[in-house]
């Protein structure tokens, strides 16, 4: 459900693994292009989609008889979209979230939104996360990822459905950790991009990644996640890829801010949704609600939504009180 860059590539993965896939597209022109030419001209005009991939603009047609429903829309639009789709979802279907964000206002994770709106048991809901730069996967460059579900058997079923020669999924039962890793890394990548735009070097960038991971781990531990998740593909792996790659929308958006662009100017350059711009507000709201310090995320929020200059944000971060590094990983510091 969703014909954006990651939704399109994930359909390709499923089809390459031998599963017939229907893509729900918002626009008829995209559906027609997929059906007639086996390509998505808006995102990957040069990538052929397998014959097992078809498309429709009718959500009821897309969802009819589907054993696996893959949700791949911007995180802040999930609630409205799913409310319109839920009556067409098969009662036995697995609901798989590809989205990496926290809902504004409610501070709910995407699987929590799915459970609430679709009235689905948590055991039916899974999340996929990891270093998932869509362009590289579309080109079939080897990568790995994580499928997380509290029902491990269901996670294994999804794992089998998406295993290909270039895409290797692992399983996990830590849904909270995998989702938080995927959401927070977008915000840290904005900070990394800002540093790159300001011409800062590798020491600064390594510091942002490392301290960003510490913030993510603190929040995860407070919410019951397994801290080891953040050392894996859904944590460090996704964080490094999103921060360092020019293919990352959040990296590129942050870089434009570091060069002095406004939010509107940066959006025109990236041309796609930079999830971290909206999620930084919901993530900092969540952190404050549960009493966890996340100074990098706070600084990004102030840059994006209060007009703080990125250089002033750096000065604020460097002027904070220092603590022993091991203490700063605890959930209450």
Coordinates of N, CA and C in Angstrom, one line a residue, residues 15-123:
X15 N 8.4 -9.9 -5.3 CA 8.2 -10.6 -6.6 C 9.4 -11.4 -6.9
X16 N 10.6 -10.8 -6.7 CA 11.9 -11.6 -6.9 C 12.0 -12.8 -6.1
X17 N 11.3 -12.8 -4.9 CA 11.2 -14.0 -4.0 C 10.2 -14.9 -4.4
X18 N 9.4 -14.6 -5.5 CA 8.4 -15.5 -6.0 C 6.9 -15.2 -5.6
X19 N 6.7 -14.1 -5.0 CA 5.3 -13.8 -4.5 C 4.6 -12.8 -5.4
X20 N 3.4 -13.1 -5.9 CA 2.7 -12.1 -6.7 C 2.3 -10.9 -5.8
X21 N 2.5 -9.7 -6.4 CA 2.3 -8.5 -5.6 C 1.4 -7.5 -6.3
X22 N 0.5 -6.9 -5.6 CA -0.3 -5.8 -6.2 C 0.1 -4.5 -5.4
X23 N 0.5 -3.5 -6.1 CA 0.8 -2.2 -5.5 C -0.4 -1.3 -5.6
X24 N -0.8 -0.7 -4.4 CA -1.8 0.3 -4.5 C -1.1 1.7 -4.7
X25 N -1.5 2.4 -5.8 CA -0.9 3.7 -6.1 C -2.0 4.7 -6.0
X26 N -1.6 5.9 -5.6 CA -2.6 7.0 -5.4 C -3.0 7.5 -6.8
X27 N -2.1 7.5 -7.7 CA -2.4 8.1 -9.0 C -2.5 7.1 -10.1
X28 N -3.5 7.2 -11.0 CA -3.8 6.3 -12.1 C -2.6 6.2 -13.0
X29 N -1.9 7.3 -13.2 CA -0.8 7.3 -14.2 C 0.3 6.4 -13.7
X30 N 0.5 6.3 -12.4 CA 1.6 5.4 -11.9 C 1.1 4.0 -12.1
X31 N -0.1 3.7 -11.7 CA -0.6 2.3 -11.9 C -0.6 1.9 -13.3
X32 N -0.9 2.7 -14.2 CA -0.9 2.4 -15.7 C 0.6 2.1 -16.1
X33 N 1.5 2.9 -15.6 CA 2.9 2.7 -16.0 C 3.4 1.4 -15.5
X34 N 3.1 1.0 -14.3 CA 3.5 -0.2 -13.7 C 2.9 -1.4 -14.5
X35 N 1.7 -1.3 -14.8 CA 1.0 -2.4 -15.5 C 1.4 -2.5 -17.0
X36 N 1.6 -1.4 -17.7 CA 2.0 -1.4 -19.1 C 3.4 -1.6 -19.4
X37 N 4.2 -0.9 -18.6 CA 5.7 -0.9 -18.8 C 6.6 -1.5 -17.8
X38 N 5.9 -2.0 -16.7 CA 6.7 -2.6 -15.5 C 7.7 -1.7 -15.0
X39 N 7.4 -0.4 -14.9 CA 8.3 0.6 -14.3 C 7.5 1.6 -13.5
X40 N 8.1 2.2 -12.5 CA 7.5 3.4 -11.8 C 8.2 4.6 -12.3
X41 N 7.6 5.4 -13.2 CA 8.4 6.5 -13.8 C 8.7 7.6 -12.8
X42 N 8.0 7.7 -11.7 CA 8.2 8.8 -10.8 C 9.4 8.6 -9.9
X43 N 9.8 7.3 -9.6 CA 10.9 7.0 -8.7 C 12.0 6.2 -9.4
X44 N 11.7 5.2 -10.2 CA 12.7 4.4 -10.8 C 12.4 4.1 -12.2
X45 N 12.5 5.2 -13.1 CA 12.2 5.0 -14.5 C 13.1 4.1 -15.2
X46 N 14.3 3.7 -14.6 CA 15.3 2.9 -15.2 C 15.3 1.5 -14.7
X47 N 14.4 1.2 -13.7 CA 14.4 -0.2 -13.1 C 13.2 -1.0 -13.5
X48 N 13.5 -2.1 -14.1 CA 12.4 -3.0 -14.5 C 11.8 -3.7 -13.3
X49 N 10.4 -3.8 -13.2 CA 9.8 -4.5 -12.2 C 9.4 -5.9 -12.7
X50 N 9.4 -6.9 -11.9 CA 9.1 -8.3 -12.3 C 7.7 -8.4 -12.8
X51 N 7.4 -9.4 -13.6 CA 6.1 -9.6 -14.2 C 5.1 -9.9 -13.1
X52 N 5.5 -10.4 -11.9 CA 4.6 -10.7 -10.8 C 4.1 -9.4 -10.1
X53 N 4.5 -8.2 -10.5 CA 4.1 -7.0 -9.9 C 3.0 -6.3 -10.8
X54 N 1.9 -6.0 -10.2 CA 0.8 -5.2 -10.9 C 0.4 -4.1 -10.0
X55 N -0.4 -3.2 -10.5 CA -0.8 -2.0 -9.7 C -2.2 -1.7 -9.9
X56 N -2.8 -1.0 -8.9 CA -4.2 -0.5 -9.0 C -4.4 0.7 -8.2
X57 N -5.3 1.5 -8.5 CA -5.7 2.7 -7.6 C -6.9 2.3 -6.7
X58 N -7.4 1.1 -6.8 CA -8.5 0.7 -6.0 C -8.0 -0.1 -4.7
X59 N -8.1 0.5 -3.5 CA -7.6 -0.2 -2.4 C -8.3 -1.6 -2.1
X60 N -9.6 -1.7 -2.4 CA -10.3 -2.9 -2.2 C -9.7 -4.0 -3.1
X61 N -9.4 -3.7 -4.3 CA -8.8 -4.6 -5.3 C -7.4 -5.0 -4.8
X62 N -6.6 -4.1 -4.3 CA -5.3 -4.4 -3.9 C -5.3 -5.3 -2.7
X63 N -6.2 -5.1 -1.8 CA -6.2 -5.9 -0.5 C -7.0 -7.2 -0.6
X64 N -7.8 -7.4 -1.6 CA -8.6 -8.6 -1.7 C -7.7 -9.9 -1.7
X65 N -7.9 -10.7 -0.7 CA -7.3 -12.0 -0.6 C -5.8 -11.9 -0.2
X66 N -5.3 -10.7 0.2 CA -3.9 -10.6 0.5 C -3.5 -11.2 1.9
X67 N -2.5 -12.1 1.9 CA -2.1 -12.6 3.1 C -1.1 -11.7 3.9
X68 N -0.4 -10.8 3.1 CA 0.6 -9.9 3.6 C 0.2 -8.5 3.1
X69 N -0.1 -7.6 4.0 CA -0.4 -6.2 3.7 C 0.8 -5.3 4.1
X70 N 1.5 -4.8 3.2 CA 2.7 -4.0 3.4 C 2.3 -2.5 3.4
X71 N 2.5 -1.8 4.5 CA 2.1 -0.4 4.6 C 3.3 0.5 4.4
X72 N 3.3 1.3 3.3 CA 4.5 2.1 3.0 C 4.0 3.5 2.5
X73 N 3.5 4.2 3.4 CA 3.0 5.6 3.2 C 3.8 6.5 4.2
X74 N 3.8 7.8 3.9 CA 4.4 8.7 4.9 C 3.8 8.5 6.3
X75 N 4.6 8.5 7.3 CA 4.1 8.1 8.6 C 2.9 8.9 9.1
X76 N 3.0 10.2 8.8 CA 1.9 11.1 9.3 C 0.6 10.9 8.6
X77 N 0.6 10.2 7.5 CA -0.7 9.9 6.7 C -1.2 8.5 7.0
X78 N -0.5 7.7 7.8 CA -1.0 6.4 8.0 C -2.4 6.3 8.6
X79 N -2.7 7.0 9.6 CA -3.9 6.9 10.3 C -5.1 7.1 9.4
X80 N -5.1 8.2 8.6 CA -6.2 8.5 7.7 C -6.3 7.4 6.6
X81 N -5.2 7.0 6.0 CA -5.2 6.0 5.0 C -5.7 4.7 5.5
X82 N -5.2 4.2 6.6 CA -5.6 2.9 7.1 C -7.1 2.9 7.6
X83 N -7.6 4.0 8.1 CA -9.0 4.1 8.4 C -9.9 3.8 7.2
X84 N -9.4 4.2 6.0 CA -10.2 4.0 4.8 C -10.0 2.6 4.3
X85 N -8.9 2.0 4.6 CA -8.6 0.7 4.1 C -9.0 -0.5 4.9
X86 N -9.1 -0.3 6.2 CA -9.2 -1.4 7.2 C -10.3 -2.4 6.9
X87 N -11.4 -2.0 6.4 CA -12.5 -2.9 6.2 C -12.2 -3.9 5.0
X88 N -11.2 -3.6 4.2 CA -10.9 -4.5 3.1 C -9.7 -5.4 3.4
X89 N -9.1 -5.3 4.6 CA -8.0 -6.1 5.0 C -8.5 -7.5 5.5
X90 N -8.0 -8.6 5.0 CA -8.4 -9.9 5.4 C -8.1 -10.1 6.9
X91 N -9.0 -10.8 7.6 CA -8.8 -10.9 9.1 C -7.6 -11.7 9.5
X92 N -7.1 -12.5 8.6 CA -5.9 -13.3 9.0 C -4.6 -12.7 8.5
X93 N -4.7 -11.6 7.8 CA -3.5 -11.0 7.1 C -2.5 -10.5 8.1
X94 N -1.2 -10.6 7.8 CA -0.1 -10.0 8.5 C 0.0 -8.5 8.0
X95 N 0.1 -7.6 8.9 CA 0.3 -6.2 8.6 C 1.7 -5.8 8.8
X96 N 2.4 -5.5 7.8 CA 3.9 -5.2 7.9 C 4.1 -3.7 7.6
X97 N 4.7 -3.1 8.6 CA 5.0 -1.6 8.5 C 6.5 -1.4 8.0
X98 N 6.6 -0.6 6.9 CA 7.9 -0.2 6.4 C 8.2 1.3 6.8
X99 N 7.3 1.9 7.6 CA 7.4 3.3 7.9 C 8.3 3.5 9.1
X100 N 9.0 4.6 9.1 CA 9.9 5.0 10.2 C 9.6 6.3 10.7
X101 N 8.7 6.4 11.7 CA 8.3 7.7 12.3 C 7.5 7.5 13.5
X102 N 7.2 8.6 14.2 CA 6.4 8.6 15.4 C 5.3 9.6 15.1
X103 N 4.0 9.2 15.4 CA 2.9 10.0 15.0 C 2.8 11.3 15.8
X104 N 2.6 12.4 15.1 CA 2.5 13.7 15.8 C 1.2 13.7 16.6
X105 N 1.3 14.3 17.8 CA 0.1 14.5 18.7 C 0.0 13.3 19.6
X106 N -0.1 12.1 19.1 CA -0.2 10.9 20.0 C 1.1 10.3 20.5
X107 N 2.2 10.6 19.8 CA 3.5 10.0 20.0 C 3.5 8.5 19.9
X108 N 2.6 7.9 19.1 CA 2.5 6.5 19.0 C 3.5 6.0 17.9
X109 N 4.0 4.9 18.1 CA 4.8 4.2 17.0 C 3.9 3.7 15.9
X110 N 4.4 3.4 14.8 CA 3.5 3.1 13.6 C 2.8 1.8 13.9
X111 N 3.4 0.8 14.6 CA 2.7 -0.4 14.9 C 1.5 -0.2 15.9
X112 N 1.7 0.8 16.7 CA 0.7 1.1 17.7 C -0.5 1.8 17.0
X113 N -0.2 2.6 16.0 CA -1.2 3.3 15.2 C -2.0 2.2 14.4
X114 N -1.3 1.2 13.8 CA -1.9 0.1 13.1 C -2.8 -0.7 14.0
X115 N -2.4 -1.0 15.2 CA -3.2 -1.8 16.1 C -4.5 -1.1 16.5
X116 N -4.3 0.2 16.7 CA -5.5 1.0 17.1 C -6.5 1.2 16.0
X117 N -6.0 1.6 14.8 CA -6.9 1.9 13.7 C -7.5 0.7 13.1
X118 N -6.6 -0.3 12.8 CA -7.1 -1.6 12.2 C -7.8 -2.5 13.2
X119 N -7.7 -2.2 14.5 CA -8.2 -3.1 15.5 C -7.6 -4.5 15.4
X120 N -6.3 -4.5 15.2 CA -5.6 -5.8 14.9 C -4.8 -6.2 16.2
X121 N -4.7 -7.5 16.4 CA -3.8 -7.9 17.5 C -2.4 -7.6 17.2
X122 N -1.6 -7.3 18.3 CA -0.2 -7.1 18.1 C 0.6 -8.2 17.4
X123 N 0.1 -9.4 17.6 CA 0.7 -10.6 17.1 C 0.6 -10.7 15.5

